[in-house]
XYZ file of C-alpha atoms in Angstrom:
669
model
C -48.153 25.470 25.436
C -47.939 28.413 27.847
C -46.208 31.649 26.977
C -43.213 30.876 29.219
C -42.664 27.485 27.647
C -42.977 29.012 24.207
C -40.161 31.421 25.026
C -37.923 28.590 26.233
C -38.811 26.507 23.195
C -37.960 29.318 20.804
C -34.664 29.887 22.580
C -33.837 26.189 22.297
C -34.686 26.252 18.600
C -32.412 29.256 18.140
C -29.530 27.270 19.639
C -29.947 24.354 17.249
C -27.893 25.785 14.421
C -24.846 26.853 16.482
C -25.028 23.541 18.361
C -25.130 21.625 15.091
C -22.178 23.605 13.768
C -20.275 22.961 16.983
C -20.963 19.223 16.707
C -19.753 19.165 13.096
C -16.536 21.014 13.938
C -15.959 18.738 16.931
C -16.508 15.666 14.757
C -14.099 16.966 12.113
C -11.450 17.647 14.745
C -12.027 14.219 16.319
C -11.534 12.498 12.958
C -8.305 14.410 12.329
C -6.931 13.862 15.843
C -7.782 10.154 15.884
C -6.318 9.751 12.407
C -3.090 11.401 13.495
C -2.993 9.144 16.552
C -3.312 6.041 14.378
C -0.702 7.458 11.999
C 1.709 7.747 14.903
C 0.980 4.162 15.936
C 1.578 3.175 12.306
C 5.024 4.742 12.752
C 4.137 7.410 10.156
C 3.913 4.817 7.409
C 1.307 4.582 4.675
C 0.357 1.621 2.507
C 2.349 1.074 -0.660
C -0.593 2.007 -2.891
C -0.492 5.471 -1.348
C 3.249 5.712 -1.970
C 2.682 4.918 -5.645
C 0.478 8.005 -5.993
C 2.931 10.079 -3.969
C 5.752 9.028 -6.294
C 3.727 10.400 -9.216
C 3.155 13.619 -7.255
C 6.841 13.789 -6.379
C 7.883 13.466 -10.015
C 5.275 16.031 -11.072
C 6.599 18.486 -8.495
C 10.199 17.982 -9.627
C 9.454 18.504 -13.320
C 9.385 14.902 -14.559
C 5.665 14.883 -15.311
C 2.907 12.596 -14.069
C 5.020 9.447 -14.279
C 6.396 6.872 -11.871
C 9.623 6.173 -13.747
C 10.808 9.378 -15.435
C 10.393 9.074 -19.180
C 7.815 6.258 -18.965
C 4.213 7.447 -19.359
C 2.111 4.810 -17.633
C -1.052 5.672 -15.694
C -0.431 3.508 -12.652
C -2.716 5.575 -10.428
C -6.487 6.137 -10.374
C -6.623 9.305 -8.281
C -5.543 12.136 -10.559
C -6.965 14.986 -8.483
C -5.497 13.718 -5.210
C -2.116 13.140 -6.845
C -2.067 16.653 -8.284
C -3.041 18.139 -4.900
C -0.090 16.359 -3.294
C 2.451 17.954 -5.661
C 2.393 21.373 -3.896
C 2.732 19.523 -0.591
C 6.069 18.237 -1.869
C 7.252 21.775 -2.634
C 6.344 22.997 0.853
C 7.699 20.024 2.776
C 10.871 19.903 0.697
C 11.500 23.613 1.272
C 11.214 23.246 5.059
C 12.861 19.831 5.342
C 9.653 18.147 6.510
C 8.377 14.688 5.658
C 6.534 14.706 2.343
C 4.551 11.589 3.247
C 3.495 12.991 6.614
C 2.507 16.251 4.929
C 0.164 14.338 2.614
C -1.243 12.369 5.554
C -2.124 15.575 7.361
C -3.655 17.090 4.244
C -5.878 14.035 3.996
C -6.833 14.317 7.674
C -8.073 17.844 6.955
C -10.066 16.561 3.974
C -11.523 13.779 6.128
C -12.594 16.330 8.725
C -14.154 18.409 5.953
C -16.597 15.538 5.378
C -18.141 16.307 8.777
C -18.566 19.992 7.919
C -20.232 19.117 4.617
C -22.548 16.757 6.473
C -23.637 19.728 8.588
C -24.274 21.863 5.497
C -26.467 19.149 3.982
C -28.274 18.617 7.295
C -29.349 22.243 7.468
C -31.263 21.855 4.210
C -32.296 18.225 4.398
C -33.306 17.912 8.055
C -34.368 21.489 8.796
C -31.503 21.955 11.211
C -32.562 19.165 13.575
C -29.675 18.042 15.771
C -30.330 14.352 16.455
C -30.151 13.208 12.794
C -26.920 15.155 12.336
C -25.512 13.743 15.565
C -26.245 10.197 14.361
C -24.515 10.834 11.015
C -21.473 12.504 12.569
C -21.110 9.786 15.195
C -20.973 7.160 12.470
C -18.131 8.997 10.738
C -16.127 9.293 13.942
C -16.545 5.728 15.207
C -16.055 3.857 11.932
C -12.538 2.517 12.312
C -11.976 2.198 8.580
C -13.029 5.769 7.837
C -10.658 7.207 10.446
C -7.707 4.845 9.943
C -7.731 5.204 6.166
C -7.746 8.968 6.633
C -4.198 8.470 7.907
C -3.119 6.611 4.744
C -2.825 9.589 2.371
C -5.212 8.110 -0.177
C -8.046 9.584 -2.178
C -11.238 8.102 -0.701
C -11.950 11.012 1.639
C -11.424 13.497 -1.178
C -13.894 11.532 -3.304
C -16.555 11.588 -0.573
C -15.884 15.272 0.113
C -16.492 16.066 -3.566
C -19.703 14.023 -3.644
C -21.015 15.532 -0.407
C -19.982 18.933 -1.724
C -21.982 18.340 -4.902
C -25.065 17.443 -2.844
C -24.569 20.471 -0.602
C -24.173 22.774 -3.596
C -27.303 21.413 -5.271
C -29.363 21.821 -2.090
C -28.078 25.355 -1.538
C -29.456 28.653 -2.755
C -26.238 29.699 -4.441
C -26.774 31.704 -7.583
C -24.543 29.371 -9.610
C -25.306 26.203 -7.720
C -25.586 24.220 -10.954
C -22.069 25.149 -12.010
C -20.700 24.363 -8.544
C -22.491 21.024 -8.522
C -21.112 20.105 -11.932
C -17.592 21.139 -10.980
C -17.673 19.046 -7.806
C -19.080 16.028 -9.632
C -16.290 16.308 -12.201
C -13.776 16.651 -9.364
C -15.109 13.471 -7.759
C -14.630 11.521 -10.991
C -11.150 12.980 -11.452
C -10.364 11.961 -7.883
C -11.370 8.386 -8.723
C -13.001 7.124 -11.929
C -15.622 4.937 -10.260
C -17.170 8.111 -8.799
C -18.701 8.436 -12.268
C -21.364 6.087 -10.904
C -22.460 8.876 -8.567
C -22.814 11.337 -11.438
C -24.669 8.714 -13.472
C -27.145 8.307 -10.614
C -27.375 11.999 -9.702
C -28.596 13.518 -12.965
C -31.498 11.147 -13.774
C -32.677 11.182 -10.142
C -32.811 14.969 -9.996
C -34.319 15.640 -13.424
C -37.852 14.133 -13.027
C -38.711 16.378 -10.084
C -37.593 19.432 -12.032
C -39.687 18.474 -15.030
C -42.673 17.666 -12.829
C -42.551 21.067 -11.135
C -41.925 22.781 -14.491
C -39.464 25.217 -12.999
C -37.265 26.622 -15.735
C -34.693 28.130 -13.331
C -34.083 24.682 -11.819
C -33.819 23.142 -15.267
C -31.228 25.761 -16.211
C -29.248 24.866 -13.080
C -29.480 21.174 -14.004
C -28.202 21.914 -17.496
C -25.401 23.993 -16.038
C -24.445 21.126 -13.734
C -24.456 18.602 -16.568
C -22.592 20.921 -18.924
C -19.880 21.903 -16.451
C -19.364 18.296 -15.327
C -19.136 17.058 -18.907
C -16.917 19.945 -20.003
C -14.416 19.691 -17.165
C -14.169 15.934 -17.222
C -14.113 15.877 -21.007
C -11.147 18.244 -21.094
C -9.336 16.163 -18.487
C -10.099 12.923 -20.331
C -8.810 14.326 -23.618
C -5.567 15.342 -21.905
C -5.011 12.012 -20.139
C -5.717 10.038 -23.316
C -3.218 12.122 -25.268
C -0.691 11.799 -22.416
C -0.966 8.080 -21.648
C -2.482 6.640 -24.832
C -5.099 4.383 -23.225
C -8.781 4.936 -22.559
C -8.538 3.595 -19.005
C -5.855 3.570 -16.289
C -3.271 0.795 -16.381
C -4.659 -0.626 -13.150
C -7.988 -1.355 -14.857
C -6.297 -3.602 -17.399
C -4.231 -5.168 -14.628
C -7.186 -6.093 -12.428
C -10.048 -6.613 -14.873
C -8.807 -7.180 -18.447
C -8.993 -10.884 -19.234
C -10.898 -13.160 -21.550
C -11.914 -15.163 -18.467
C -12.400 -12.477 -15.808
C -14.742 -13.584 -13.041
C -14.375 -11.986 -9.612
C -18.004 -11.973 -8.493
C -17.533 -14.704 -5.884
C -14.586 -12.871 -4.371
C -16.449 -9.573 -4.554
C -19.570 -11.015 -2.965
C -17.488 -12.234 -0.036
C -15.867 -8.800 0.199
C -19.172 -6.892 0.302
C -20.688 -9.406 2.709
C -17.772 -9.084 5.116
C -18.216 -5.298 5.063
C -21.708 -5.800 6.472
C -20.952 -8.751 8.756
C -17.862 -7.239 10.398
C -20.005 -4.247 11.351
C -22.631 -6.452 12.942
C -25.077 -6.032 10.018
C -25.561 -2.437 11.185
C -24.883 -0.998 7.682
C -28.287 -2.426 6.745
C -30.052 0.011 9.097
C -29.484 3.077 6.855
C -31.158 1.152 4.033
C -34.445 1.729 5.873
C -34.291 5.125 4.191
C -36.007 3.370 1.291
C -39.263 4.374 3.011
C -38.396 8.008 2.241
C -37.263 7.365 -1.318
C -39.537 10.138 -2.521
C -36.882 12.575 -1.324
C -34.537 13.309 -4.234
C -31.380 13.331 -2.106
C -32.278 10.072 -0.381
C -33.149 8.440 -3.690
C -29.876 9.596 -5.246
C -27.688 8.476 -2.356
C -29.443 5.152 -1.821
C -29.314 4.324 -5.537
C -25.612 5.082 -5.629
C -24.852 3.032 -2.488
C -26.447 -0.034 -4.042
C -24.849 0.571 -7.445
C -21.381 1.085 -5.984
C -21.678 -2.061 -3.867
C -22.643 -4.008 -7.000
C -19.687 -2.518 -8.886
C -17.237 -3.488 -6.131
C -18.739 -6.961 -6.123
C -18.130 -7.212 -9.867
C -14.478 -6.111 -9.743
C -13.775 -8.406 -6.803
C -13.026 -5.982 -3.994
C -9.623 -5.361 -2.470
C -7.168 -7.124 -0.164
C -6.420 -4.415 2.410
C -8.162 -4.605 5.811
C -11.015 -2.170 6.326
C -12.744 -2.541 2.951
C -10.954 0.307 1.198
C -13.115 0.022 -1.921
C -16.269 0.466 0.168
C -14.890 3.245 2.335
C -16.732 5.850 0.262
C -20.012 4.322 1.405
C -19.472 5.330 5.044
C -20.418 9.052 4.746
C -23.361 8.165 2.514
C -24.591 5.486 4.911
C -24.221 8.074 7.674
C -26.331 10.482 5.632
C -29.010 7.844 5.106
C -28.954 6.914 8.793
C -29.487 10.558 9.667
C -32.480 10.677 7.361
C -33.975 7.554 8.936
C -33.726 9.271 12.323
C -35.204 12.454 10.882
C -38.012 10.587 9.142
C -39.006 8.686 12.276
C -38.962 11.914 14.253
C -41.221 13.633 11.751
C -43.706 10.769 11.802
C -43.906 10.926 15.580
C -44.257 14.704 15.650
C -47.091 14.746 13.119
C -49.147 11.789 14.317
C -48.613 11.420 18.044
C -49.561 13.320 21.191
C -47.376 16.190 22.379
C -45.453 14.120 24.910
C -44.562 11.419 22.362
C -41.808 13.315 20.483
C -39.824 13.763 23.691
C -40.272 10.144 24.766
C -39.558 8.741 21.317
C -36.555 11.039 20.987
C -35.078 9.594 24.174
C -35.725 6.042 23.000
C -34.283 6.793 19.568
C -31.215 8.465 21.055
C -30.640 5.482 23.355
C -30.934 3.072 20.451
C -28.509 5.141 18.402
C -26.053 5.195 21.281
C -26.109 1.400 21.483
C -25.791 1.073 17.702
C -22.926 3.529 17.377
C -21.044 1.977 20.284
C -21.420 -1.491 18.766
C -20.178 -0.123 15.429
C -17.159 1.291 17.283
C -16.390 -1.926 19.177
C -16.607 -4.096 16.078
C -14.440 -1.644 14.156
C -11.707 -1.828 16.772
C -11.877 -5.613 16.648
C -12.051 -6.251 12.905
C -11.001 -2.965 11.332
C -7.660 -1.793 9.947
C -6.390 -0.640 13.342
C -5.704 -4.281 14.173
C -5.634 -5.706 10.663
C -3.185 -3.184 9.204
C -1.663 -0.724 11.659
C -0.789 -3.002 14.560
C 0.046 -5.928 12.324
C 2.199 -4.289 9.667
C 3.681 -1.124 11.213
C 7.085 -2.667 11.983
C 7.268 -4.387 8.599
C 6.603 -1.135 6.745
C 9.151 0.712 8.884
C 11.728 -1.944 8.044
C 10.853 -1.632 4.366
C 11.174 2.147 4.524
C 14.592 1.824 6.194
C 15.640 -0.662 3.511
C 14.627 1.732 0.715
C 16.428 4.658 2.354
C 19.522 2.469 2.759
C 19.390 1.606 -0.947
C 19.030 5.279 -1.821
C 22.374 6.027 -0.168
C 24.066 3.325 -2.250
C 22.435 3.930 -5.617
C 22.006 6.484 -8.342
C 18.599 7.669 -9.652
C 19.237 5.662 -12.842
C 19.430 2.331 -11.010
C 16.508 -0.068 -11.356
C 15.125 -2.635 -8.963
C 12.770 -5.545 -9.607
C 10.124 -5.749 -6.878
C 6.425 -5.613 -6.114
C 6.224 -2.926 -3.419
C 7.213 -0.230 -5.869
C 5.912 2.770 -3.914
C 8.511 2.523 -1.180
C 11.325 2.055 -3.703
C 10.171 5.155 -5.573
C 9.406 7.604 -2.766
C 12.067 6.561 -0.252
C 14.639 4.874 -2.502
C 14.392 7.264 -5.476
C 14.904 4.246 -7.728
C 13.505 3.280 -11.098
C 11.417 0.148 -10.792
C 10.636 -2.959 -12.769
C 7.160 -3.669 -11.437
C 6.699 -7.397 -10.895
C 2.930 -6.996 -10.440
C 2.484 -4.589 -13.351
C 0.859 -1.538 -11.734
C 3.156 0.729 -13.764
C 3.934 -1.771 -16.524
C 1.462 -2.029 -19.436
C 3.085 -5.222 -20.733
C 2.204 -7.059 -17.531
C -1.162 -5.337 -17.147
C -2.335 -6.416 -20.603
C -1.556 -10.092 -20.059
C -4.511 -12.422 -20.494
C -4.664 -14.202 -17.132
C -7.138 -17.043 -17.550
C -7.985 -17.238 -13.834
C -8.225 -13.500 -13.200
C -10.567 -12.752 -10.334
C -9.805 -15.776 -8.179
C -6.555 -14.718 -6.503
C -5.279 -11.752 -4.546
C -6.577 -8.559 -6.193
C -3.866 -6.711 -8.089
C -1.361 -9.554 -7.649
C -2.615 -12.091 -10.176
C -0.588 -10.975 -13.189
C 3.183 -11.207 -12.866
C 6.144 -10.190 -14.984
C 8.239 -12.917 -16.579
C 11.942 -13.262 -15.854
C 12.806 -12.289 -19.436
C 10.690 -9.140 -19.200
C 12.276 -8.147 -15.894
C 15.769 -8.540 -17.338
C 15.176 -6.378 -20.427
C 16.498 -3.242 -18.712
C 19.309 -5.039 -16.824
C 18.151 -3.904 -13.366
C 20.802 -3.399 -10.750
C 18.786 -5.042 -7.982
C 16.277 -7.857 -7.597
C 14.463 -7.676 -4.280
C 14.063 -10.938 -2.430
C 10.621 -12.509 -2.370
C 9.138 -11.493 -5.719
C 10.800 -12.835 -8.859
C 11.328 -16.546 -8.135
C 14.661 -18.203 -8.809
C 18.384 -18.176 -8.113
C 20.265 -15.666 -10.249
C 23.984 -16.456 -9.911
C 24.105 -17.719 -13.508
C 22.329 -14.598 -14.776
C 25.015 -12.181 -13.666
C 23.797 -11.410 -10.130
C 25.187 -12.126 -6.707
C 23.333 -12.295 -3.419
C 24.118 -9.790 -0.686
C 22.929 -11.476 2.513
C 24.689 -9.121 4.916
C 21.894 -6.569 5.153
C 21.175 -4.974 8.538
C 18.924 -7.153 10.679
C 16.429 -4.287 11.062
C 15.402 -4.675 7.404
C 14.012 -8.204 7.859
C 15.348 -9.005 4.388
C 17.017 -12.394 3.726
C 19.126 -10.848 1.004
C 19.290 -8.680 -2.098
C 20.313 -9.776 -5.562
C 22.787 -7.278 -7.021
C 24.081 -7.129 -10.581
C 27.645 -8.440 -10.623
C 29.617 -5.525 -12.001
C 32.835 -7.537 -11.717
C 31.732 -9.306 -14.898
C 31.795 -5.986 -16.750
C 35.177 -4.819 -15.495
C 37.193 -8.032 -15.471
C 37.038 -11.814 -15.674
C 36.858 -14.752 -13.330
C 39.937 -16.938 -13.625
C 38.744 -20.483 -14.412
C 41.816 -22.253 -13.048
C 41.270 -20.780 -9.595
C 37.763 -22.116 -8.921
C 37.080 -24.246 -5.854
C 33.526 -25.527 -6.223
C 33.665 -28.476 -3.810
C 32.628 -30.861 -6.561
C 33.044 -34.575 -5.797
C 36.563 -35.802 -6.388
C 39.988 -35.943 -4.875
C 40.939 -33.272 -2.378
C 44.588 -34.161 -2.049
C 46.357 -31.923 0.409
C 43.207 -30.843 2.258
C 43.425 -31.583 5.990
C 40.179 -32.086 7.934
C 39.903 -32.487 11.691
C 36.856 -32.821 13.947
C 33.284 -34.063 13.648
C 32.192 -31.122 11.496
C 34.157 -32.515 8.543
C 33.529 -36.213 9.019
C 31.805 -36.242 5.635
C 32.401 -33.470 3.113
C 31.428 -32.010 0.714
C 27.632 -32.442 0.522
C 24.974 -31.811 -2.102
C 21.963 -31.164 0.131
C 20.915 -30.026 3.570
C 21.053 -32.576 6.362
C 18.061 -33.819 8.311
C 16.719 -31.196 10.759
C 18.577 -28.463 8.850
C 16.756 -25.598 7.162
C 16.730 -25.654 3.333
C 19.962 -24.389 1.804
C 19.414 -21.702 -0.845
C 21.925 -20.541 -3.436
C 24.230 -23.566 -3.602
C 25.177 -24.878 -7.028
C 25.722 -28.600 -6.864
C 28.047 -29.647 -4.060
C 29.109 -27.361 -1.220
C 30.877 -27.395 2.115
C 28.756 -27.663 5.270
C 29.854 -28.078 8.877
C 26.329 -29.079 9.942
C 26.692 -32.730 10.931
C 24.065 -35.305 9.888
C 24.409 -36.844 13.352
C 25.491 -34.019 15.693
C 23.899 -31.053 13.954
C 25.153 -27.690 15.232
C 27.214 -29.321 17.988
C 29.802 -30.651 15.542
C 33.106 -28.743 15.470
C 36.294 -28.953 13.469
C 38.767 -27.273 11.167
C 39.507 -27.726 7.466
C 42.767 -26.566 5.856
C 43.430 -26.355 2.113
C 46.792 -26.873 0.433
C 48.702 -23.815 -0.720
C 47.665 -22.161 -3.956
C 48.883 -19.046 -5.811
C 47.108 -15.702 -5.603
C 46.900 -14.500 -9.214
C 43.843 -12.252 -9.182
C 42.811 -8.935 -7.695
C 39.807 -10.233 -5.784
C 38.670 -13.548 -4.344
C 34.914 -14.112 -4.204
C 33.134 -16.855 -2.297
C 29.665 -17.722 -1.044
C 29.047 -18.095 2.674
C 26.028 -18.925 4.838
C 25.322 -20.327 8.276
C 25.865 -18.768 11.675
C 27.188 -15.285 12.304
C 30.196 -15.622 14.603
C 33.409 -14.114 13.242
C 35.513 -15.652 16.012
C 34.248 -19.236 16.028
C 32.656 -19.602 12.582
C 34.767 -18.334 9.727
C 36.418 -19.042 6.431
C 39.821 -17.345 6.325
C 42.492 -16.635 3.761
C 45.934 -17.173 5.315
C 49.408 -16.253 4.103
C 52.369 -17.596 6.085
C 49.885 -18.784 8.719
C 48.576 -15.216 9.101
C 44.914 -14.372 8.442
C 44.644 -11.639 5.790
C 40.890 -11.894 5.144
C 37.988 -13.611 6.831
C 34.212 -14.046 6.484
C 31.379 -15.481 8.554
C 27.705 -16.291 7.967
C 24.582 -14.228 8.548
C 22.370 -16.552 10.622
C 20.783 -17.796 7.442
C 21.027 -20.810 5.134
C 21.013 -18.498 2.118
C 24.462 -18.374 0.550
C 25.628 -14.827 -0.058
C 28.724 -13.318 -1.568
C 31.849 -12.368 0.342
C 34.780 -10.561 -1.289
C 38.449 -10.648 -0.269
C 40.713 -7.976 -1.742
C 43.904 -9.866 -2.625
C 45.471 -7.329 -4.980
C 48.177 -6.478 -2.443
C 49.093 -10.171 -2.143
C 49.192 -11.057 -5.828
C 52.024 -13.479 -6.552
C 52.072 -14.939 -3.056
C 50.867 -18.361 -1.961
C 47.984 -18.777 0.449
C 45.731 -21.331 2.122
C 42.060 -21.399 3.041
C 40.941 -22.343 6.523
C 37.351 -23.179 7.490
C 36.819 -23.079 11.252
C 33.767 -24.296 13.175
C 34.362 -23.918 16.889
C 30.758 -22.992 17.725
C 27.961 -25.098 19.169
C 24.287 -24.479 19.760
C 21.932 -22.500 17.555
C 23.501 -21.507 14.219
C 26.699 -23.309 15.165
C 27.622 -24.225 11.600
C 29.024 -22.689 8.403
C 28.359 -23.182 4.672
C 30.904 -22.345 1.940
C 30.702 -22.656 -1.851
C 32.092 -21.372 -5.164
C 35.465 -19.832 -4.316
C 37.146 -18.143 -7.276
C 39.634 -15.412 -8.079
C 38.837 -12.453 -10.321
C 41.190 -10.284 -12.342
C 40.583 -6.725 -13.417
C 40.761 -6.035 -17.152
C 43.446 -3.530 -18.016
C 42.113 -0.491 -19.871
C 44.132 1.231 -22.552
C 44.994 4.854 -21.923
């Protein structure tokens, strides 16, 4: 090499480090910007599992402790460190009137970007500052759809990987107290998520043999420092959490794994396989690093990747799109891919002619470009951008609006039975009865004999009796099966359409403050209806005990009920039904109504002297919900009921059942 070329070569080498740093910063920014973009498309929502952790952080920040329901110490989270980090975010966002959830999302985007910076730090030691291996690793972080999308979910995975990468970077560094830093970061990783203990278990025995072989006492001292600090910090944390919660493991462990017949390997094998297949088998490429297993870092990372995959296979994986439980593998696979590139480059440089490194570098770069682009394309097709964000954004927004609506109508002492507890806690500020048992040890410790074959985290369910122990005010539709009229609840089916909720069971507080007058009940049971006048095809045959042919199933009727849906004409039947006069003796009249929503052409009306004093219509649903007429001002008068069906076409019918008057109980002064 001539003198001039040597000068240019040295200048190029001098630019490698700033170029590598620039690439790492650019990758970190790209991850954060893309994550924020997907968060916006997700309508600033996060998955309910994230909201569960944020509810714990919210309660910690407001002085209630690390609990979901104040006063109930249940460890329904597995990300202690992330949850604790989110508590100060609540203080800041609350002080400025900002969104707490969005604040946590953006904190996590910063942590996700930090992974790229840590990759650069490791690269400087592991790959002697070479740019192409680092570029390959960084590209994988940026293009993996799961890694970027889940960064916008305010969950702990990126903090876990940052702690593990940080531990590797600290150990490879020349810091004076690198052992202590390594131990602290390993402990932090395990406190961020317990299964990160597998990384610590792999790290220490992989590092120790080389130290003993070289007989370097300073390195051994650093190893002992790392082990001691990790054990001390985590031991102190474990002692606290055991004294605080009373169980050796988080409640979610018992919920998902504890069973005398637990077997989730088949489900887990499918989960791990789909992680590889949906990425075009490209995650297998970094496993070629096995040829450089003599390197301590490679051996440690590769051992952990395989061990973690086996662990996830055992516990059965997860149900969210994007392989959340395997998300922590992405930075480590990127690290291994970088080392494969570095190792190939070193082989070429040492054994080939001078022109070969340049030629092979171009070929390798081209191959990496194709690989990374394919990884990107497959991620956009199969990853959580389509599987979660674009599919569920509107549903989660509706659920958030529903919880905020409940918050305005409830007190912090009110309880609700449901499964998506995070939204009810963070947005609704409600106490929860957890149908799936994430924050309920009674449910979590059930012995489900088929555990491991169903939807992860949804296989154990609370019984009706258990849910009713605290007399919850609400029962959300779609979780606890059954009809609850006879259990002291009524159905509110007049919720705003934007909620996409068929109805909400609400505790009937009229039972506590008065009594239903038995002699006033109109239940449409079979019998004589003397004095009732029916006209039109809608009342050719009434009452009925079941839905007609071509009609949707009727929900909430008890026995016989009134329906204007004709067995022959369907919604096109019309008519009017008039009751005889009856006395108004109560303070309130309650009734159940379903069918079409049309207050002018579909209504049941209370009339006095042929004047309508109260009226109700349906809600475009066959689910009977309560309507209430205030009749206190008309007590002592005589009235009639009129059921009108003057509508045709879609939802051109009305359902009515269980009409009864209620009287307030007088309280003594």
